[in-house]
């Protein structure tokens, strides 16, 4: 904690007479507005700036007393001890001049103590109701310690698995991302954010952060306005429309402008266009980092740029507390802008009920974590999030037909690692690994041999591989648990090579040689390049880091007590150097599939003999797995689509019925997906865009009629004139189990 910075004092007080920014009316409450205004009138400039200062605490609680009593701290993060939280609140509410409670924040990203699948895994459920429930449960646990604000959901569209934070995203699709964001906001905040067990959500990182050049965290982005509006902003907008109370800026500069200093983003779009009336917080030190960007000359300049752009709370750069007063006195920041910021901050505190109920009831804390129903929810989420990528018939295993299995691989019994990134409060002692679950559920019937072969997912020492293969030969089936340790993904944990690390691929290859059925179960923070590994197993179940209850979920899926139903929220590439996403444009020279790859070309072949289309000559004309892909133990067939009308007006809905049959296998859930292509536009249009999806249970042998009504207005986009509208013309529509299947029907949108 930089005491010197906190203690900085300004010399003059300057009142600006410029007009106040008009706040939006989203959910505005006149009593709250009245209270905010009355309080604001009592505040000194120092106290106002104090509200705009957020610090991370640790160590001796009393060392912060002087600053809190003086009103220099508006929010703290990273305190989860309810007794300490109450002590901080007491300093603020009973020992300070204006009694303004503190807002306590924490990164509750995919659960608090009970950890749910990482957001990428949660997205692969395509189950927004379930996602909402996970956020609800996380808020119940977190609020029991006095945490009133989480920095979730992350709404960054992510198309590049090298980027470590793809783990925290909902993947590459704006609709899925938006629906997940809405579900999480609802789950955290509920209809009444002032309820004791509700917490404020935060859509982040506004904006573009997931498009970091080269997949390297914090890197610059180059997203033009039209792309921004058509792809990157919709999830944020959806979060705002769902009533999210806070927004966090991003670290990156887009087209040269760091988000924390981007007034077009924070004022023109967020406030004026969208009417947001919650508050905007910087990312950790992102204000001061505008100096590194070469956008601000020094800390004071950074504070000026951020405050003027509309960034209202400074997370951990101390530039506001040390320079805002001087900047106001020098006329470089208007006091009316400070007032607008503080109004937004206070409004959030009122909406959260903090003025009425600043203290956490510590009797709630006991028994708040790992409740039976929360663990059951975590198990269900892990079950639904697992994606079956390959099955040559090895799965599900039948416990009555086999007697001995080999459990191997570095992720079989690695409780910390299966929690994934941002699991600050998750505990390995409460985590159930696949090994533990297999023993518990099937240990009475099966002989389970455990031999990890590799110490961890990076272990290059192949000494244990021969023994693993020898053990495999003595068993009826092999379960190889591979993937990534938690440390391999997350913030600043980007990879240039996204294949399985260490000796894992060699282990799988050796196991396959045993001649026994090999099931690969992957737990990872991203879409790994597992093309060659697929050849070395008979079945592959891909779980993104599944959380506390990953073990039982995976064990049940492997033995058919549950049926895989997850779908990929992100395209899987063949090689680390590839970039594919399903909603790309076609280009003038799309691959036809008839191209010749480098491996098949004779020596001295002519320059153009491979084909002149858009593909990777040393890899493929297609990605490894398309967005939306995922197998089941049931076999689904899509038996036709009925469109209510093949001509619709701008005011209509596109009404579709799809007939999906569960041809064989168990009763199972399928995520039925609707994709639409706008054939010709004023700008080039995506090959396909997901416009709706439904998770439906289809009993064995039955056909489900799955109905959709998609408003034609959902086809709107920003075209050449930058106005968001539907362009009349021809469209194609698919209903399928992934983004690369099915035959389209056509329809027209009339003028
Ligand atoms: C991350 C944010 C996070 C914040 C607070 C930053 O490094 O980018 O997503 O909420 O830290 O922990």
XYZ file of C-alpha atoms and ligand atoms in Angstrom:
763
model
C 0.000 0.000 0.000
C 1.506 3.289 -1.073
C 0.918 5.404 1.954
C 2.723 8.393 0.550
C 0.449 8.401 -2.443
C -2.617 8.105 -0.286
C -1.526 10.954 1.880
C -0.955 13.296 -0.995
C -2.689 16.605 -0.453
C -3.803 19.173 -2.972
C -3.411 22.899 -2.472
C -6.482 24.485 -3.920
C -10.124 23.879 -4.280
C -11.629 24.703 -7.590
C -15.263 24.561 -8.436
C -16.197 24.225 -12.040
C -19.411 25.692 -13.311
C -19.726 23.398 -16.312
C -22.950 21.383 -16.598
C -23.273 17.986 -15.010
C -23.482 14.883 -17.102
C -27.029 13.638 -17.262
C -27.282 10.138 -15.909
C -29.347 7.492 -17.613
C -32.599 6.416 -16.134
C -32.047 2.673 -16.176
C -33.679 1.475 -12.961
C -33.299 4.886 -11.372
C -34.930 5.325 -8.013
C -35.797 8.849 -6.912
C -35.129 8.112 -3.244
C -31.678 6.896 -4.096
C -31.059 9.887 -6.358
C -32.160 12.187 -3.570
C -29.884 10.504 -1.029
C -26.953 10.576 -3.438
C -27.419 14.281 -4.106
C -27.793 15.150 -0.447
C -24.673 13.246 0.458
C -22.687 14.675 -2.419
C -23.495 18.195 -1.234
C -21.843 17.444 2.085
C -18.653 16.078 0.635
C -15.364 17.878 0.348
C -13.380 17.454 -2.839
C -10.949 15.174 -0.953
C -13.800 12.990 0.227
C -15.173 12.768 -3.282
C -11.802 11.718 -4.642
C -11.516 9.201 -1.811
C -14.630 7.469 -3.118
C -12.863 7.091 -6.444
C -9.952 5.248 -4.872
C -9.874 1.473 -4.643
C -7.096 -0.405 -2.893
C -6.211 -4.024 -2.316
C -5.778 -4.751 1.368
C -3.739 -7.256 3.313
C -1.886 -7.513 6.589
C -2.743 -5.301 9.521
C -6.319 -4.023 9.318
C -5.622 -1.118 11.641
C -2.942 0.251 9.299
C -5.761 1.415 7.018
C -7.792 3.053 9.770
C -6.481 6.570 9.320
C -7.192 6.596 5.596
C -10.616 5.053 5.884
C -11.633 7.413 8.672
C -10.487 10.338 6.546
C -12.634 9.115 3.659
C -9.728 8.341 1.360
C -10.819 4.830 0.401
C -14.065 4.135 -1.429
C -13.561 0.466 -2.101
C -11.279 -2.336 -1.080
C -10.562 -5.585 -2.798
C -9.288 -8.923 -1.665
C -10.607 -9.049 1.886
C -12.654 -12.165 2.541
C -12.498 -12.414 6.309
C -15.935 -11.257 7.525
C -14.558 -10.033 10.848
C -12.028 -7.854 9.053
C -14.632 -6.699 6.550
C -16.815 -5.573 9.451
C -13.882 -3.796 11.049
C -13.240 -1.872 7.814
C -16.916 -1.034 7.592
C -16.918 0.193 11.168
C -14.031 2.542 10.393
C -15.970 3.881 7.432
C -19.485 3.936 8.812
C -18.961 4.804 12.447
C -15.596 6.487 12.576
C -15.571 8.687 9.469
C -17.197 12.065 9.019
C -19.785 11.085 6.423
C -20.368 7.422 7.318
C -20.093 6.156 3.763
C -19.742 2.369 3.652
C -16.950 0.673 1.788
C -17.589 -1.487 -1.242
C -15.708 -4.762 -0.871
C -14.745 -6.497 -4.114
C -13.250 -9.850 -4.989
C -12.666 -11.821 -8.158
C -15.404 -14.402 -7.775
C -15.039 -15.619 -11.326
C -16.409 -19.167 -11.426
C -17.434 -19.737 -7.872
C -16.142 -18.588 -4.528
C -15.219 -21.572 -2.353
C -17.180 -24.085 -4.393
C -15.566 -23.776 -7.792
C -17.652 -24.313 -10.911
C -16.191 -25.003 -14.360
C -14.113 -22.143 -15.725
C -16.247 -19.709 -17.766
C -15.169 -21.360 -21.033
C -16.472 -24.636 -19.620
C -19.646 -23.023 -18.371
C -20.188 -21.637 -21.878
C -19.818 -25.131 -23.307
C -22.960 -26.142 -21.418
C -24.962 -23.714 -23.566
C -27.201 -23.736 -20.497
C -27.960 -20.224 -19.347
C -30.299 -21.307 -16.555
C -27.568 -23.414 -15.088
C -25.057 -20.586 -15.504
C -27.375 -18.264 -13.601
C -27.632 -20.781 -10.791
C -23.849 -21.043 -10.514
C -23.578 -17.273 -10.176
C -26.351 -17.293 -7.588
C -24.529 -19.919 -5.558
C -21.234 -18.033 -5.878
C -22.895 -14.830 -4.680
C -24.444 -16.625 -1.713
C -21.061 -17.938 -0.641
C -19.160 -14.691 -1.279
C -21.708 -12.380 0.327
C -21.526 -14.468 3.496
C -18.040 -13.028 4.015
C -18.997 -9.426 3.267
C -17.899 -9.424 -0.379
C -20.446 -7.263 -2.201
C -18.909 -7.000 -5.652
C -17.432 -9.460 -8.092
C -15.387 -8.639 -11.172
C -17.383 -10.978 -13.374
C -18.680 -11.683 -16.028
C -15.849 -11.296 -18.477
C -17.454 -10.409 -21.785
C -14.345 -10.451 -23.951
C -14.847 -12.306 -27.185
C -11.950 -14.743 -27.512
C -10.882 -16.417 -30.712
C -7.290 -17.262 -29.935
C -6.475 -20.092 -27.548
C -2.925 -18.910 -27.112
C -4.413 -16.139 -24.983
C -4.344 -17.423 -21.401
C -7.524 -15.616 -20.456
C -9.621 -17.439 -23.012
C -10.287 -19.641 -19.965
C -12.261 -16.778 -18.433
C -14.270 -16.067 -21.543
C -17.397 -17.579 -23.028
C -15.534 -18.159 -26.270
C -15.851 -16.752 -29.753
C -19.532 -16.127 -30.273
C -21.249 -12.828 -29.431
C -24.681 -14.380 -28.827
C -23.468 -17.121 -26.503
C -21.208 -14.627 -24.769
C -24.094 -12.178 -24.334
C -26.495 -14.798 -23.022
C -23.926 -16.097 -20.561
C -23.208 -12.533 -19.409
C -26.890 -11.880 -18.796
C -27.284 -15.144 -16.896
C -24.328 -14.367 -14.650
C -25.408 -10.792 -13.991
C -28.846 -12.046 -12.975
C -27.374 -14.732 -10.799
C -25.053 -12.395 -8.936
C -27.324 -9.397 -8.575
C -30.843 -10.912 -8.617
C -33.769 -8.526 -9.023
C -32.802 -6.942 -5.748
C -29.075 -6.233 -5.473
C -29.666 -4.868 -1.975
C -30.559 -8.330 -0.671
C -27.962 -9.603 1.808
C -26.972 -12.466 -0.477
C -26.763 -10.444 -3.712
C -23.541 -8.935 -5.012
C -22.768 -6.447 -7.760
C -21.554 -7.859 -11.053
C -19.044 -6.185 -13.354
C -18.854 -6.585 -17.109
C -15.231 -6.524 -18.149
C -12.888 -5.767 -19.821
C -14.368 -2.916 -21.793
C -13.243 -3.449 -24.548
C -11.367 -5.582 -27.037
C -9.012 -7.211 -24.527
C -9.620 -10.744 -25.887
C -8.351 -9.756 -29.318
C -4.796 -9.162 -28.061
C -2.516 -9.339 -31.054
C -0.850 -12.751 -31.296
C -2.809 -13.996 -28.273
C -0.302 -12.318 -25.960
C -1.945 -10.846 -22.900
C -2.192 -7.049 -22.526
C -1.172 -6.637 -26.147
C -2.632 -4.005 -28.433
C -5.789 -4.620 -30.412
C -6.881 -3.287 -33.769
C -10.625 -3.525 -33.912
C -12.317 -1.062 -36.219
C -15.573 0.547 -35.108
C -17.752 -1.680 -37.277
C -16.173 -4.910 -36.021
C -16.417 -3.541 -32.526
C -20.121 -2.943 -32.861
C -20.943 -6.130 -34.754
C -18.897 -8.564 -32.672
C -17.268 -7.183 -29.547
C -19.794 -4.838 -27.956
C -23.006 -6.923 -27.944
C -22.069 -8.999 -24.858
C -21.346 -5.805 -22.912
C -24.539 -4.195 -24.106
C -26.488 -7.281 -23.047
C -24.930 -7.049 -19.589
C -25.848 -3.381 -19.334
C -29.414 -4.093 -20.431
C -29.584 -6.787 -17.765
C -28.850 -4.082 -15.194
C -25.215 -4.746 -14.368
C -24.061 -2.257 -11.757
C -20.437 -1.868 -12.814
C -18.122 -1.940 -15.817
C -14.346 -2.452 -15.832
C -12.071 -0.963 -18.451
C -9.477 -3.101 -20.205
C -5.686 -3.017 -20.231
C -5.280 -2.893 -24.000
C -5.086 0.031 -26.340
C -7.363 -0.363 -29.307
C -6.163 1.333 -32.448
C -3.902 3.456 -30.298
C -6.264 4.437 -27.501
C -6.004 2.675 -24.110
C -9.493 1.839 -22.865
C -9.008 3.536 -19.510
C -8.513 6.815 -21.354
C -11.053 6.233 -24.115
C -13.893 8.740 -23.821
C -15.554 7.529 -27.030
C -16.016 4.197 -25.312
C -16.788 5.333 -21.784
C -18.816 8.416 -22.555
C -20.208 8.332 -26.084
C -21.099 4.651 -26.175
C -21.527 3.530 -22.575
C -23.292 6.587 -21.206
C -24.879 8.437 -24.090
C -25.835 5.566 -26.370
C -26.523 2.908 -23.754
C -27.672 5.047 -20.821
C -25.524 3.221 -18.271
C -25.841 4.780 -14.826
C -23.695 2.428 -12.776
C -20.005 2.985 -12.238
C -16.839 2.371 -14.203
C -13.715 1.016 -12.528
C -10.281 0.812 -14.103
C -8.486 -2.487 -14.308
C -5.655 -3.021 -11.836
C -3.215 -0.132 -12.341
C -4.463 0.394 -15.897
C -4.663 4.134 -15.272
C -0.968 4.469 -14.535
C -0.097 1.986 -17.268
C -1.172 4.586 -19.804
C 2.316 5.954 -19.151
C 3.826 2.674 -20.401
C 1.480 2.818 -23.370
C 3.045 6.151 -24.221
C -0.372 7.768 -23.970
C 0.191 9.682 -20.726
C 3.306 11.576 -19.720
C 3.229 10.637 -16.035
C 0.886 9.527 -13.265
C -0.862 12.868 -13.025
C -1.387 13.004 -16.754
C -2.762 9.455 -16.617
C -5.223 10.476 -13.884
C -6.306 13.435 -15.984
C -6.861 11.320 -19.085
C -8.709 8.577 -17.230
C -10.948 10.903 -15.213
C -11.792 12.990 -18.252
C -12.549 9.871 -20.282
C -15.075 8.674 -17.710
C -13.156 6.136 -15.660
C -14.611 6.706 -12.214
C -12.806 4.468 -9.792
C -9.096 3.847 -9.894
C -8.064 0.303 -9.018
C -4.676 0.308 -7.392
C -2.748 2.938 -9.308
C -3.182 5.659 -6.652
C -3.050 8.263 -9.375
C -6.512 9.609 -8.492
C -5.820 9.963 -4.803
C -2.468 11.588 -5.466
C -3.311 13.948 -8.305
C -7.014 14.519 -8.881
C -7.295 17.362 -6.413
C -4.432 19.192 -8.049
C -5.899 18.528 -11.475
C -9.235 19.964 -10.378
C -7.551 22.981 -8.836
C -5.567 23.542 -12.011
C -8.732 23.340 -14.077
C -7.597 20.213 -15.924
C -10.405 18.062 -14.566
C -13.825 19.558 -13.913
C -15.293 19.151 -10.473
C -18.600 18.450 -12.169
C -16.992 15.352 -13.700
C -15.772 14.309 -10.269
C -19.326 14.826 -8.982
C -20.740 12.707 -11.790
C -18.304 9.919 -10.973
C -18.998 10.029 -7.252
C -22.716 10.106 -7.898
C -22.382 6.877 -9.872
C -20.268 5.270 -7.160
C -22.660 6.264 -4.384
C -25.624 5.140 -6.456
C -24.104 1.674 -6.693
C -23.512 1.617 -2.938
C -27.122 2.604 -2.332
C -28.417 0.061 -4.803
C -26.448 -2.605 -3.003
C -28.118 -1.650 0.262
C -24.756 -0.876 1.848
C -25.986 2.252 3.602
C -28.751 0.249 5.266
C -26.770 -2.865 5.913
C -23.018 -2.208 5.872
C -22.104 -5.140 8.087
C -22.100 -8.771 7.187
C -23.920 -11.043 9.553
C -21.050 -13.284 10.591
C -23.388 -16.044 11.678
C -24.134 -16.484 7.968
C -20.528 -17.345 7.203
C -20.544 -20.621 9.081
C -21.909 -23.338 6.840
C -22.144 -21.030 3.816
C -19.574 -22.898 1.731
C -19.767 -26.260 0.017
C -23.439 -26.775 0.783
C -24.780 -30.083 -0.480
C -26.922 -28.405 -3.115
C -24.039 -26.188 -4.260
C -21.798 -29.210 -4.724
C -24.578 -30.953 -6.654
C -24.856 -27.896 -8.881
C -21.096 -27.868 -9.412
C -21.251 -31.525 -10.401
C -24.085 -30.901 -12.840
C -22.273 -27.960 -14.388
C -19.121 -30.053 -14.805
C -21.181 -32.841 -16.368
C -22.883 -30.540 -18.858
C -19.661 -28.780 -19.740
C -17.714 -31.855 -20.835
C -17.521 -32.245 -24.598
C -17.187 -35.667 -26.181
C -14.839 -35.141 -29.114
C -14.309 -38.717 -30.235
C -15.882 -42.052 -29.479
C -15.039 -45.185 -31.427
C -17.334 -47.093 -29.128
C -15.013 -47.213 -26.128
C -17.389 -45.073 -24.078
C -19.330 -45.470 -21.956
C -17.452 -48.128 -20.035
C -19.633 -50.880 -18.633
C -18.569 -51.600 -15.064
C -20.191 -55.019 -15.216
C -18.144 -56.130 -18.201
C -14.668 -55.132 -17.109
C -12.745 -55.904 -13.989
C -9.596 -53.801 -13.989
C -8.837 -50.299 -15.166
C -5.666 -48.269 -15.295
C -5.993 -44.656 -14.215
C -3.015 -42.678 -15.413
C -1.867 -39.204 -16.387
C -0.926 -36.073 -14.428
C -4.467 -34.715 -14.137
C -6.062 -37.827 -12.595
C -5.452 -36.720 -9.066
C -4.481 -33.086 -9.174
C -7.138 -31.306 -7.094
C -5.706 -27.838 -7.360
C -5.194 -27.994 -11.096
C -8.712 -29.053 -11.999
C -10.002 -25.833 -10.405
C -8.355 -23.803 -13.163
C -7.505 -20.141 -13.132
C -9.028 -17.525 -10.775
C -9.898 -19.955 -8.039
C -8.450 -17.844 -5.212
C -10.810 -19.216 -2.615
C -11.199 -22.766 -3.900
C -9.549 -25.364 -1.712
C -7.956 -28.538 -2.875
C -9.044 -30.315 0.285
C -12.651 -29.948 -0.859
C -12.006 -30.900 -4.455
C -12.950 -34.326 -5.744
C -10.567 -35.606 -8.384
C -11.409 -38.209 -11.024
C -9.279 -40.767 -9.202
C -11.090 -40.205 -5.914
C -14.478 -40.305 -7.611
C -13.710 -43.451 -9.587
C -12.576 -45.211 -6.430
C -15.597 -44.053 -4.518
C -18.172 -44.935 -7.158
C -16.700 -48.053 -8.765
C -13.955 -49.164 -6.395
C -16.157 -51.936 -4.977
C -16.651 -53.495 -8.404
C -13.433 -52.723 -10.220
C -9.799 -53.073 -9.504
C -8.396 -49.595 -10.054
C -4.666 -49.283 -10.649
C -3.326 -45.752 -10.389
C -0.017 -44.813 -11.911
C 0.333 -41.162 -12.960
C 3.444 -41.733 -15.133
C 4.163 -38.003 -15.230
C 4.523 -35.706 -12.230
C 2.570 -32.877 -13.744
C 1.333 -31.725 -17.130
C 4.712 -30.193 -17.984
C 6.801 -33.157 -16.912
C 9.153 -34.162 -19.695
C 10.609 -37.102 -17.882
C 9.391 -40.091 -19.835
C 10.837 -42.690 -17.472
C 7.424 -43.799 -16.194
C 5.821 -44.264 -19.595
C 7.019 -47.832 -20.171
C 5.630 -48.906 -16.820
C 2.312 -47.236 -17.579
C 2.105 -49.199 -20.829
C 2.981 -52.439 -19.053
C 0.228 -51.779 -16.518
C -2.182 -50.925 -19.320
C -1.640 -54.371 -20.827
C -2.872 -55.972 -17.602
C -6.085 -53.929 -17.579
C -9.340 -53.968 -19.529
C -9.388 -50.253 -20.193
C -7.130 -47.266 -19.755
C -8.243 -43.851 -18.520
C -5.614 -41.225 -19.298
C -6.173 -37.899 -17.540
C -4.224 -35.242 -19.385
C -4.377 -31.518 -19.982
C -3.090 -28.391 -18.349
C -2.207 -27.484 -14.819
C -4.043 -24.426 -13.567
C -0.873 -22.352 -13.929
C -0.799 -22.855 -17.702
C -3.792 -20.625 -18.357
C -5.255 -17.417 -17.007
C -4.018 -13.848 -16.852
C -0.563 -13.377 -18.383
C -0.352 -17.146 -18.949
C -0.289 -17.233 -22.709
C 1.265 -19.987 -24.750
C 2.983 -19.908 -28.122
C 2.462 -23.644 -28.482
C -0.910 -24.958 -27.438
C -0.264 -28.674 -27.769
C -0.225 -30.922 -24.716
C 2.901 -30.106 -22.747
C 5.626 -32.382 -21.385
C 5.489 -36.088 -22.106
C 1.696 -36.288 -22.263
C 1.351 -36.983 -25.980
C 4.087 -39.621 -25.741
C 2.278 -41.231 -22.832
C -0.926 -41.451 -24.847
C 0.904 -42.836 -27.853
C 2.528 -45.509 -25.713
C -0.753 -46.405 -23.999
C -2.414 -46.894 -27.351
C 0.215 -49.482 -28.192
C -1.037 -51.584 -25.293
C -3.917 -52.586 -27.529
C -6.392 -51.841 -24.747
C -9.211 -49.316 -25.174
C -7.781 -45.921 -24.281
C -10.009 -43.102 -23.086
C -8.374 -39.679 -22.959
C -9.958 -37.249 -20.537
C -8.568 -33.768 -21.000
C -8.894 -30.952 -18.475
C -7.599 -27.657 -19.758
C -7.999 -23.899 -19.741
C -8.196 -23.521 -23.491
C -8.835 -25.305 -26.773
C -5.626 -27.298 -27.093
C -4.308 -28.635 -30.388
C -5.037 -32.295 -29.823
C -5.173 -33.538 -33.435
C -2.410 -36.114 -33.082
C -3.627 -37.153 -29.621
C -7.027 -38.008 -31.064
C -5.350 -40.667 -33.163
C -3.893 -42.226 -30.032
C -7.104 -42.805 -28.160
C -10.401 -44.544 -28.763
C -12.427 -41.846 -27.100
C -11.747 -38.323 -25.920
C -13.766 -36.387 -23.386
C -12.724 -32.749 -23.236
C -13.473 -30.846 -20.062
C -12.339 -27.322 -19.600
C -11.074 -27.085 -16.002
C -14.184 -28.499 -14.343
C -13.867 -27.256 -10.767
C -14.519 -28.734 -7.343
C -16.778 -31.552 -8.525
C -15.028 -32.331 -11.797
C -14.096 -35.810 -10.585
C -17.570 -37.251 -9.988
C -18.888 -35.588 -13.146
C -16.194 -37.137 -15.321
C -16.456 -40.522 -13.626
C -20.211 -40.606 -14.235
C -19.768 -39.614 -17.868
C -17.151 -42.286 -18.440
C -19.358 -45.013 -17.004
C -22.550 -43.810 -18.659
C -24.325 -42.662 -15.510
C -24.434 -39.322 -17.296
C -24.410 -38.574 -21.024
C -22.015 -36.020 -22.530
C -23.863 -32.991 -23.858
C -21.376 -30.104 -23.923
C -20.665 -28.233 -27.155
C -17.545 -26.308 -28.064
C -17.797 -22.551 -27.427
C -14.660 -22.043 -29.450
C -13.239 -23.522 -32.661
C -10.435 -26.060 -32.188
C -7.433 -25.526 -34.433
C -5.023 -28.103 -35.842
C -1.925 -26.126 -34.947
C -0.968 -23.260 -32.658
C -0.286 -20.953 -35.579
C -3.814 -21.208 -36.984
C -6.634 -18.788 -36.377
C -10.135 -20.009 -37.178
C -13.474 -18.856 -35.916
C -16.749 -19.991 -37.370
C -18.306 -16.575 -37.936
C -15.497 -15.350 -40.151
C -16.138 -13.931 -43.590
C -15.766 -16.063 -46.675
C -12.928 -14.179 -48.429
C -12.771 -13.986 -52.205
C -11.001 -17.331 -52.334
C -12.457 -19.695 -49.772
C -10.977 -23.176 -49.523
C -12.884 -25.779 -51.521
C -11.545 -28.872 -49.799
C -9.840 -29.975 -53.026
C -6.595 -28.248 -52.212
C -3.404 -30.269 -52.066
C -1.459 -30.180 -48.822
C 2.303 -29.877 -48.727
C 2.754 -33.478 -47.621
C 1.152 -34.722 -50.849
C 2.970 -32.525 -53.316
C 5.809 -33.923 -55.409
C 9.209 -32.259 -55.391
C 9.664 -29.326 -57.756
C 5.928 -28.878 -58.171
C 4.827 -25.550 -59.642
C 4.110 -22.613 -57.349
C 0.369 -22.684 -57.921
C -0.154 -26.450 -57.862
C -1.395 -26.497 -54.253
C -4.330 -24.261 -55.063
C -4.901 -20.533 -54.706
C -7.330 -20.495 -51.837
C -7.399 -19.597 -48.170
C -5.916 -22.508 -46.193
C -2.774 -23.713 -44.414
C -0.655 -25.780 -46.795
C 1.092 -27.629 -43.970
C -2.085 -28.289 -42.036
C -5.626 -28.239 -43.358
C -8.396 -26.433 -45.168
C -10.556 -26.720 -42.059
C -10.210 -26.382 -38.322
C -9.999 -29.522 -36.195
C -13.461 -29.112 -34.640
C -16.042 -26.488 -35.452
C -17.715 -24.207 -32.952
C -20.768 -25.889 -31.454
C -19.413 -29.423 -31.905
C -19.947 -32.171 -29.333
C -20.940 -35.836 -29.517
C -23.309 -37.785 -27.319
C -23.834 -41.430 -26.427
C -27.099 -41.013 -28.313
C -27.105 -40.561 -32.078
C -29.111 -37.544 -33.109
C -30.368 -36.968 -36.608
C -31.718 -33.675 -37.858
C -34.768 -34.737 -39.828
C -35.830 -31.525 -41.469
C -36.621 -27.914 -40.789
C -39.951 -26.177 -41.289
C -39.991 -22.409 -41.762
C -43.362 -20.763 -41.056
C -42.755 -18.424 -43.958
C -39.995 -17.958 -46.474
C -40.645 -14.227 -46.699
C -40.601 -12.132 -43.543
C -40.846 -8.432 -42.885
C -38.592 -6.428 -40.619
C -41.190 -6.608 -37.863
C -41.706 -10.371 -37.976
C -40.052 -13.239 -36.247
C -38.483 -16.088 -38.142
C -40.428 -19.087 -36.930
C -38.657 -22.389 -37.329
C -39.416 -25.913 -36.255
C -36.634 -28.471 -36.360
C -37.216 -32.198 -36.016
C -34.430 -33.783 -34.051
C -34.483 -37.524 -33.525
C -32.656 -39.537 -30.906
C -32.052 -42.525 -33.166
C -30.293 -44.767 -30.753
C -28.771 -44.728 -27.368
C -29.874 -43.359 -24.035
C -32.221 -40.484 -23.335
C -29.955 -37.538 -23.880
C -29.771 -33.773 -24.115
C -28.813 -32.072 -27.345
C -27.977 -28.417 -27.861
C -29.924 -27.539 -30.991
C -28.365 -24.551 -32.756
C -29.747 -22.125 -35.333
C -27.325 -20.396 -37.675
C -28.164 -17.732 -40.232
C -26.225 -16.298 -43.131
C -26.997 -12.965 -44.680
C -26.049 -13.808 -48.248
C -25.230 -10.338 -49.592
C -24.688 -7.207 -47.539
C -23.445 -3.673 -47.840
C -20.328 -5.103 -46.176
C -19.110 -8.699 -46.271
C -21.111 -10.788 -43.842
C -20.104 -13.736 -41.664
C -20.325 -17.232 -43.126
C -22.801 -18.037 -40.393
C -23.962 -16.518 -37.152
C -25.507 -18.322 -34.206
C -28.932 -16.759 -33.709
C -30.554 -19.106 -31.213
C -29.970 -22.334 -29.338
C -31.879 -24.651 -27.045
C -30.768 -27.511 -24.859
C -33.434 -30.207 -25.159
C -33.875 -33.613 -23.595
C -34.785 -36.152 -26.271
C -35.803 -39.606 -25.063
C -34.345 -42.590 -26.923
C -36.177 -43.350 -30.149
C -38.192 -40.146 -30.080
C -38.284 -37.064 -32.266
C -38.404 -33.660 -30.664
C -40.036 -30.697 -32.358
C -37.777 -27.853 -31.427
C -39.348 -24.447 -32.053
C -37.633 -21.111 -32.396
C -38.966 -17.626 -33.017
C -36.086 -15.331 -33.889
C -36.992 -11.652 -34.232
C -35.932 -10.393 -37.655
C -34.429 -7.435 -35.798
C -31.779 -9.870 -34.507
C -30.359 -9.854 -38.030
C -29.414 -6.191 -37.725
C -25.785 -5.173 -38.050
C -23.749 -2.046 -38.663
C -23.322 -1.853 -42.408
C -21.546 0.556 -44.664
C -23.399 3.561 -43.276
C -22.598 2.532 -39.671
C -26.273 2.382 -38.813
C -27.480 -0.750 -37.122
C -30.266 -2.188 -39.224
C -31.502 -5.256 -41.057
C -30.622 -5.199 -44.726
C -33.426 -6.794 -46.752
C -32.515 -9.655 -49.061
C -31.753 -13.366 -49.099
C -30.788 -15.401 -46.064
C -29.825 -18.992 -45.368
C -30.739 -20.797 -42.196
C -29.394 -23.998 -40.658
C -30.573 -25.916 -37.633
C -27.853 -28.303 -36.588
C -25.812 -29.815 -33.811
C -22.764 -27.714 -34.689
C -21.695 -24.830 -36.891
C -20.466 -27.027 -39.732
C -23.357 -29.410 -40.323
C -26.719 -29.484 -41.977
C -28.282 -28.145 -45.120
C -29.684 -24.648 -45.225
C -33.184 -23.504 -46.030
C -33.573 -20.053 -47.501
C -35.794 -17.100 -46.703
C -36.124 -13.488 -47.683
C -36.447 -10.357 -45.616
C -38.653 -7.969 -47.535
C -38.082 -4.199 -47.792
C -7.575 -8.399 -13.973
C -9.035 -8.171 -13.656
C -9.292 -8.408 -12.204
C -8.422 -7.443 -11.419
C -8.641 -7.498 -9.925
C -6.681 -7.629 -13.039
O -5.356 -8.024 -13.175
O -7.326 -8.055 -15.305
O -9.822 -9.007 -14.464
O -10.643 -8.238 -11.902
O -7.067 -7.753 -11.688
O -8.092 -8.603 -9.349
